[in-house]
Each structure stands twice: as C-alpha cells, then as structure tokens.
Amino acid sequence: MTVMDFFGCAFLAFGPPLAMFTFTVATEPIRIIILIASAFFWFISLLLSSMLWYAVVPLQNQLAFGLVFSVLFQETFRYLLYWVLRKAERGLEKITTTHVVDSRHVFAYVCGLGFGIMSGAFALVNVLADAAGPGTMGLKQGTEYFFIISAATTLCFILLHTFWGVIFFAALDRKNWGQIVWVVGSHLFVSGMTLFNVHQFYMASLLSAYGILIITTSMAFKVAGGRVQSISHCITRK
C-alpha cells in the first residue's frame, strides 16, 4: 500500500509537468538549457532565504516569517532571470533557429516551468520518502489524506509558477505593474494559505490555491495572445 501511495502521489504531482516538459521543452535543446538555468535560479533563492532564516534566530519558529521572505526572494530571482534572459537574447539568436523576440512567451513559460519543477521537488521529496513506508495513517496522527493533499498542492504550485512566469515576463516587457502586483500578491496569498495546513484546514488552502490557479491560467492565456475563438475553432475542427 505504501508503494501505491508513493507512485500515486508522485504521478499526481509530477505527471502533468513531466508531460509538459516532454511535449513542449524536450524538443528544443535551448529550452532545456533555459529550464535548467531557471531551476538553478530558484535554488539560489531558496538558499538565500534559508540563510536569512538561519541568521534571524528569534523568528526561526515563526513560519510566516520564513514564508514571506521565501516568496520575496523567489520573485526577486524571477526578475533577475528575466533580466539575464533579455540580455542574452542576441546570443540566443545565434544558437537557435527560432526568432527569440517572437518566442518570448515560450521562454517565459519554460522559465516558469523550471521554477515550478524545482519548487515542487523540494516541497514533496520528503513527503514521498515518508509515503514509501513504513505504513502510516498520516503523519503525527494526522489525516490519512495528507499525502494526496500534499501532492495536489505541489501540482498546483508547479502550474502556478509556470503561468506566473508567463504573466511576469510579459508584464515587465509592457510595464504592466498591475500584473506584477498580481503575481507577487497571489504568490504571497497562496503560500500564506498553506499555513492553515498546520491546523489541518487542508480544504481551505487547496480550494483557494486552485481558485487562484484558474484565474492565473486565464490571465496567462490572454497575455500570451490566446483567444477563446481559437479554442472553439480547434474543438470544432476535431
């Protein structure tokens, strides 16, 4: 049963991102490089937020303190990644067959996916290790749905990071500060809602996270130039 929990939670959290990587990133070497670079940027943001948490001893027991600064570090490094990518556009033009300016939304998507995959890996790896056994009914006498809720939350954050990347990069290009505020604010909100998980209010955090995901997905679709008519046309053709 523990093995089934392990693979079920792993596939729930990383199945859709793996499919996204296989069909949209793995086909282009330059996209793989950008994804790895974005994952490294997220890792550095985690390292710095961990150093801050370790240095501020009086607040180490306050989850909200570490959470807020972790989000701010992540968004700062998302901006740094945007800046590096824009500076490297001329070089990218020489090593890829696609026009970089026309592929900005694609690269933003890849950067967001890299952020999300690394974030999800760090969020769920310890949970998966516990899910593999020995057999438990939740952790510390918690709910038996802890593992599946953790996997669903991880999937949500991976997708959110992906679409946050699209919105954030486009907002910086167009100087749309409202969308930047949305990315940072919704990131803080969704992360803050996970604090309710300490009291096992899982549905509150999960439903709010997926609600934000629906809104963010719609915004990213519109920002990338998508139209409802194009979806209808594709459905009609099928």
PDB file of N, CA and C in Angstrom, residues 30-38 41 76-93 95-96 99-113 115 165-166 168-170 172-173:
ATOM      1  N   ILE A  30      17.708  24.373 -26.558  1.00  0.00           N
ATOM      2  CA  ILE A  30      17.845  25.670 -25.898  1.00  0.00           C
ATOM      3  C   ILE A  30      16.820  25.822 -24.789  1.00  0.00           C
ATOM      4  N   ARG A  31      15.647  25.219 -24.964  1.00  0.00           N
ATOM      5  CA  ARG A  31      14.626  25.282 -23.922  1.00  0.00           C
ATOM      6  C   ARG A  31      15.045  24.469 -22.703  1.00  0.00           C
ATOM      7  N   ILE A  32      15.702  23.343 -22.938  1.00  0.00           N
ATOM      8  CA  ILE A  32      16.194  22.529 -21.816  1.00  0.00           C
ATOM      9  C   ILE A  32      17.225  23.315 -21.013  1.00  0.00           C
ATOM     10  N   ILE A  33      18.113  24.023 -21.717  1.00  0.00           N
ATOM     11  CA  ILE A  33      19.137  24.824 -21.044  1.00  0.00           C
ATOM     12  C   ILE A  33      18.494  25.925 -20.206  1.00  0.00           C
ATOM     13  N   ILE A  34      17.496  26.601 -20.777  1.00  0.00           N
ATOM     14  CA  ILE A  34      16.806  27.675 -20.053  1.00  0.00           C
ATOM     15  C   ILE A  34      16.065  27.120 -18.852  1.00  0.00           C
ATOM     16  N   LEU A  35      15.434  25.953 -18.999  1.00  0.00           N
ATOM     17  CA  LEU A  35      14.731  25.346 -17.878  1.00  0.00           C
ATOM     18  C   LEU A  35      15.688  25.010 -16.737  1.00  0.00           C
ATOM     19  N   ILE A  36      16.846  24.452 -17.068  1.00  0.00           N
ATOM     20  CA  ILE A  36      17.833  24.123 -16.033  1.00  0.00           C
ATOM     21  C   ILE A  36      18.341  25.396 -15.358  1.00  0.00           C
ATOM     22  N   ALA A  37      18.575  26.445 -16.154  1.00  0.00           N
ATOM     23  CA  ALA A  37      19.039  27.711 -15.588  1.00  0.00           C
ATOM     24  C   ALA A  37      17.992  28.309 -14.658  1.00  0.00           C
ATOM     25  N   SER A  38      16.724  28.243 -15.046  1.00  0.00           N
ATOM     26  CA  SER A  38      15.667  28.792 -14.196  1.00  0.00           C
ATOM     27  C   SER A  38      15.534  27.990 -12.907  1.00  0.00           C
ATOM     28  N   PHE A  41      18.189  29.194 -10.629  1.00  0.00           N
ATOM     29  CA  PHE A  41      17.847  30.488 -10.033  1.00  0.00           C
ATOM     30  C   PHE A  41      16.900  30.288  -8.849  1.00  0.00           C
ATOM     31  N   THR A  76      12.159  37.962  -6.620  1.00  0.00           N
ATOM     32  CA  THR A  76      13.352  38.738  -6.977  1.00  0.00           C
ATOM     33  C   THR A  76      14.198  37.990  -7.996  1.00  0.00           C
ATOM     34  N   PHE A  77      14.359  36.695  -7.781  1.00  0.00           N
ATOM     35  CA  PHE A  77      15.160  35.903  -8.716  1.00  0.00           C
ATOM     36  C   PHE A  77      14.410  35.629 -10.003  1.00  0.00           C
ATOM     37  N   ARG A  78      13.098  35.683  -9.968  1.00  0.00           N
ATOM     38  CA  ARG A  78      12.352  35.616 -11.227  1.00  0.00           C
ATOM     39  C   ARG A  78      12.646  36.848 -12.078  1.00  0.00           C
ATOM     40  N   TYR A  79      12.729  38.004 -11.410  1.00  0.00           N
ATOM     41  CA  TYR A  79      13.089  39.226 -12.129  1.00  0.00           C
ATOM     42  C   TYR A  79      14.528  39.147 -12.655  1.00  0.00           C
ATOM     43  N   LEU A  80      15.457  38.654 -11.832  1.00  0.00           N
ATOM     44  CA  LEU A  80      16.844  38.521 -12.276  1.00  0.00           C
ATOM     45  C   LEU A  80      16.949  37.575 -13.469  1.00  0.00           C
ATOM     46  N   LEU A  81      16.163  36.521 -13.460  1.00  0.00           N
ATOM     47  CA  LEU A  81      16.157  35.602 -14.591  1.00  0.00           C
ATOM     48  C   LEU A  81      15.640  36.287 -15.846  1.00  0.00           C
ATOM     49  N   TYR A  82      14.603  37.089 -15.686  1.00  0.00           N
ATOM     50  CA  TYR A  82      14.081  37.873 -16.813  1.00  0.00           C
ATOM     51  C   TYR A  82      15.174  38.793 -17.362  1.00  0.00           C
ATOM     52  N   TRP A  83      15.875  39.478 -16.469  1.00  0.00           N
ATOM     53  CA  TRP A  83      16.912  40.414 -16.884  1.00  0.00           C
ATOM     54  C   TRP A  83      18.038  39.697 -17.635  1.00  0.00           C
ATOM     55  N   VAL A  84      18.468  38.553 -17.113  1.00  0.00           N
ATOM     56  CA  VAL A  84      19.532  37.778 -17.758  1.00  0.00           C
ATOM     57  C   VAL A  84      19.079  37.294 -19.129  1.00  0.00           C
ATOM     58  N   LEU A  85      17.849  36.826 -19.212  1.00  0.00           N
ATOM     59  CA  LEU A  85      17.340  36.308 -20.486  1.00  0.00           C
ATOM     60  C   LEU A  85      17.247  37.396 -21.537  1.00  0.00           C
ATOM     61  N   ARG A  86      16.829  38.583 -21.139  1.00  0.00           N
ATOM     62  CA  ARG A  86      16.737  39.670 -22.104  1.00  0.00           C
ATOM     63  C   ARG A  86      18.133  40.114 -22.560  1.00  0.00           C
ATOM     64  N   LYS A  87      19.101  40.109 -21.653  1.00  0.00           N
ATOM     65  CA  LYS A  87      20.471  40.463 -22.015  1.00  0.00           C
ATOM     66  C   LYS A  87      21.087  39.420 -22.952  1.00  0.00           C
ATOM     67  N   ALA A  88      20.624  38.191 -22.852  1.00  0.00           N
ATOM     68  CA  ALA A  88      21.213  37.103 -23.639  1.00  0.00           C
ATOM     69  C   ALA A  88      20.493  36.868 -24.958  1.00  0.00           C
ATOM     70  N   GLU A  89      19.537  37.720 -25.297  1.00  0.00           N
ATOM     71  CA  GLU A  89      18.734  37.476 -26.494  1.00  0.00           C
ATOM     72  C   GLU A  89      19.571  37.445 -27.777  1.00  0.00           C
ATOM     73  N   ARG A  90      20.544  38.337 -27.882  1.00  0.00           N
ATOM     74  CA  ARG A  90      21.365  38.354 -29.096  1.00  0.00           C
ATOM     75  C   ARG A  90      22.143  37.056 -29.255  1.00  0.00           C
ATOM     76  N   GLY A  91      22.677  36.570 -28.152  1.00  0.00           N
ATOM     77  CA  GLY A  91      23.404  35.311 -28.210  1.00  0.00           C
ATOM     78  C   GLY A  91      22.490  34.137 -28.524  1.00  0.00           C
ATOM     79  N   LEU A  92      21.268  34.178 -27.984  1.00  0.00           N
ATOM     80  CA  LEU A  92      20.323  33.105 -28.246  1.00  0.00           C
ATOM     81  C   LEU A  92      19.908  33.067 -29.713  1.00  0.00           C
ATOM     82  N   GLU A  93      19.868  34.238 -30.349  1.00  0.00           N
ATOM     83  CA  GLU A  93      19.507  34.298 -31.761  1.00  0.00           C
ATOM     84  C   GLU A  93      20.483  33.495 -32.621  1.00  0.00           C
ATOM     85  N   ILE A  95      22.135  30.735 -31.739  1.00  0.00           N
ATOM     86  CA  ILE A  95      22.196  29.296 -31.498  1.00  0.00           C
ATOM     87  C   ILE A  95      20.835  28.617 -31.611  1.00  0.00           C
ATOM     88  N   THR A  96      19.823  29.371 -31.979  1.00  0.00           N
ATOM     89  CA  THR A  96      18.510  28.766 -32.156  1.00  0.00           C
ATOM     90  C   THR A  96      17.933  29.179 -33.495  1.00  0.00           C
ATOM     91  N   HIS A  99      13.006  32.763 -33.881  1.00  0.00           N
ATOM     92  CA  HIS A  99      13.226  34.170 -33.582  1.00  0.00           C
ATOM     93  C   HIS A  99      12.940  34.402 -32.101  1.00  0.00           C
ATOM     94  N   VAL A 100      13.937  34.876 -31.370  1.00  0.00           N
ATOM     95  CA  VAL A 100      13.837  34.959 -29.917  1.00  0.00           C
ATOM     96  C   VAL A 100      12.737  35.913 -29.486  1.00  0.00           C
ATOM     97  N   VAL A 101      12.646  37.065 -30.147  1.00  0.00           N
ATOM     98  CA  VAL A 101      11.628  38.048 -29.763  1.00  0.00           C
ATOM     99  C   VAL A 101      10.228  37.455 -29.909  1.00  0.00           C
ATOM    100  N   ASP A 102      10.020  36.663 -30.964  1.00  0.00           N
ATOM    101  CA  ASP A 102       8.717  36.032 -31.169  1.00  0.00           C
ATOM    102  C   ASP A 102       8.481  34.873 -30.203  1.00  0.00           C
ATOM    103  N   SER A 103       9.562  34.387 -29.571  1.00  0.00           N
ATOM    104  CA  SER A 103       9.455  33.244 -28.659  1.00  0.00           C
ATOM    105  C   SER A 103       9.516  33.658 -27.202  1.00  0.00           C
ATOM    106  N   ARG A 104       9.329  34.926 -26.911  1.00  0.00           N
ATOM    107  CA  ARG A 104       9.457  35.394 -25.535  1.00  0.00           C
ATOM    108  C   ARG A 104       8.462  34.714 -24.608  1.00  0.00           C
ATOM    109  N   HIS A 105       7.236  34.540 -25.071  1.00  0.00           N
ATOM    110  CA  HIS A 105       6.244  33.880 -24.232  1.00  0.00           C
ATOM    111  C   HIS A 105       6.633  32.418 -23.978  1.00  0.00           C
ATOM    112  N   VAL A 106       7.225  31.796 -24.987  1.00  0.00           N
ATOM    113  CA  VAL A 106       7.660  30.406 -24.832  1.00  0.00           C
ATOM    114  C   VAL A 106       8.769  30.314 -23.798  1.00  0.00           C
ATOM    115  N   PHE A 107       9.744  31.210 -23.898  1.00  0.00           N
ATOM    116  CA  PHE A 107      10.845  31.195 -22.942  1.00  0.00           C
ATOM    117  C   PHE A 107      10.363  31.523 -21.529  1.00  0.00           C
ATOM    118  N   ALA A 108       9.388  32.435 -21.423  1.00  0.00           N
ATOM    119  CA  ALA A 108       8.811  32.747 -20.109  1.00  0.00           C
ATOM    120  C   ALA A 108       8.118  31.516 -19.532  1.00  0.00           C
ATOM    121  N   TYR A 109       7.418  30.801 -20.390  1.00  0.00           N
ATOM    122  CA  TYR A 109       6.765  29.557 -19.965  1.00  0.00           C
ATOM    123  C   TYR A 109       7.785  28.534 -19.482  1.00  0.00           C
ATOM    124  N   VAL A 110       8.882  28.386 -20.213  1.00  0.00           N
ATOM    125  CA  VAL A 110       9.930  27.433 -19.839  1.00  0.00           C
ATOM    126  C   VAL A 110      10.576  27.833 -18.511  1.00  0.00           C
ATOM    127  N   CYS A 111      10.831  29.135 -18.346  1.00  0.00           N
ATOM    128  CA  CYS A 111      11.404  29.613 -17.087  1.00  0.00           C
ATOM    129  C   CYS A 111      10.458  29.340 -15.914  1.00  0.00           C
ATOM    130  N   GLY A 112       9.168  29.592 -16.121  1.00  0.00           N
ATOM    131  CA  GLY A 112       8.199  29.324 -15.067  1.00  0.00           C
ATOM    132  C   GLY A 112       8.112  27.848 -14.741  1.00  0.00           C
ATOM    133  N   LEU A 113       8.187  26.996 -15.773  1.00  0.00           N
ATOM    134  CA  LEU A 113       8.143  25.559 -15.542  1.00  0.00           C
ATOM    135  C   LEU A 113       9.375  25.090 -14.769  1.00  0.00           C
ATOM    136  N   PHE A 115      11.099  26.921 -12.633  1.00  0.00           N
ATOM    137  CA  PHE A 115      10.844  27.358 -11.250  1.00  0.00           C
ATOM    138  C   PHE A 115       9.923  26.368 -10.545  1.00  0.00           C
ATOM    139  N   GLY A 165       5.232  32.862 -14.433  1.00  0.00           N
ATOM    140  CA  GLY A 165       6.365  33.239 -15.271  1.00  0.00           C
ATOM    141  C   GLY A 165       5.928  33.936 -16.551  1.00  0.00           C
ATOM    142  N   VAL A 166       4.891  33.389 -17.188  1.00  0.00           N
ATOM    143  CA  VAL A 166       4.382  33.995 -18.437  1.00  0.00           C
ATOM    144  C   VAL A 166       3.867  35.402 -18.171  1.00  0.00           C
ATOM    145  N   PHE A 168       4.494  37.412 -15.547  1.00  0.00           N
ATOM    146  CA  PHE A 168       5.526  38.294 -15.001  1.00  0.00           C
ATOM    147  C   PHE A 168       6.435  38.836 -16.106  1.00  0.00           C
ATOM    148  N   PHE A 169       6.891  37.981 -16.988  1.00  0.00           N
ATOM    149  CA  PHE A 169       7.784  38.415 -18.062  1.00  0.00           C
ATOM    150  C   PHE A 169       7.078  39.372 -19.014  1.00  0.00           C
ATOM    151  N   ALA A 170       5.846  39.032 -19.379  1.00  0.00           N
ATOM    152  CA  ALA A 170       5.091  39.905 -20.280  1.00  0.00           C
ATOM    153  C   ALA A 170       4.794  41.244 -19.620  1.00  0.00           C
ATOM    154  N   LEU A 172       6.615  42.799 -17.396  1.00  0.00           N
ATOM    155  CA  LEU A 172       7.839  43.604 -17.401  1.00  0.00           C
ATOM    156  C   LEU A 172       8.101  44.179 -18.785  1.00  0.00           C
ATOM    157  N   ASP A 173       7.842  43.410 -19.828  1.00  0.00           N
ATOM    158  CA  ASP A 173       8.026  43.911 -21.193  1.00  0.00           C
ATOM    159  C   ASP A 173       7.096  45.093 -21.474  1.00  0.00           C
TER     160      ASP A 173
END
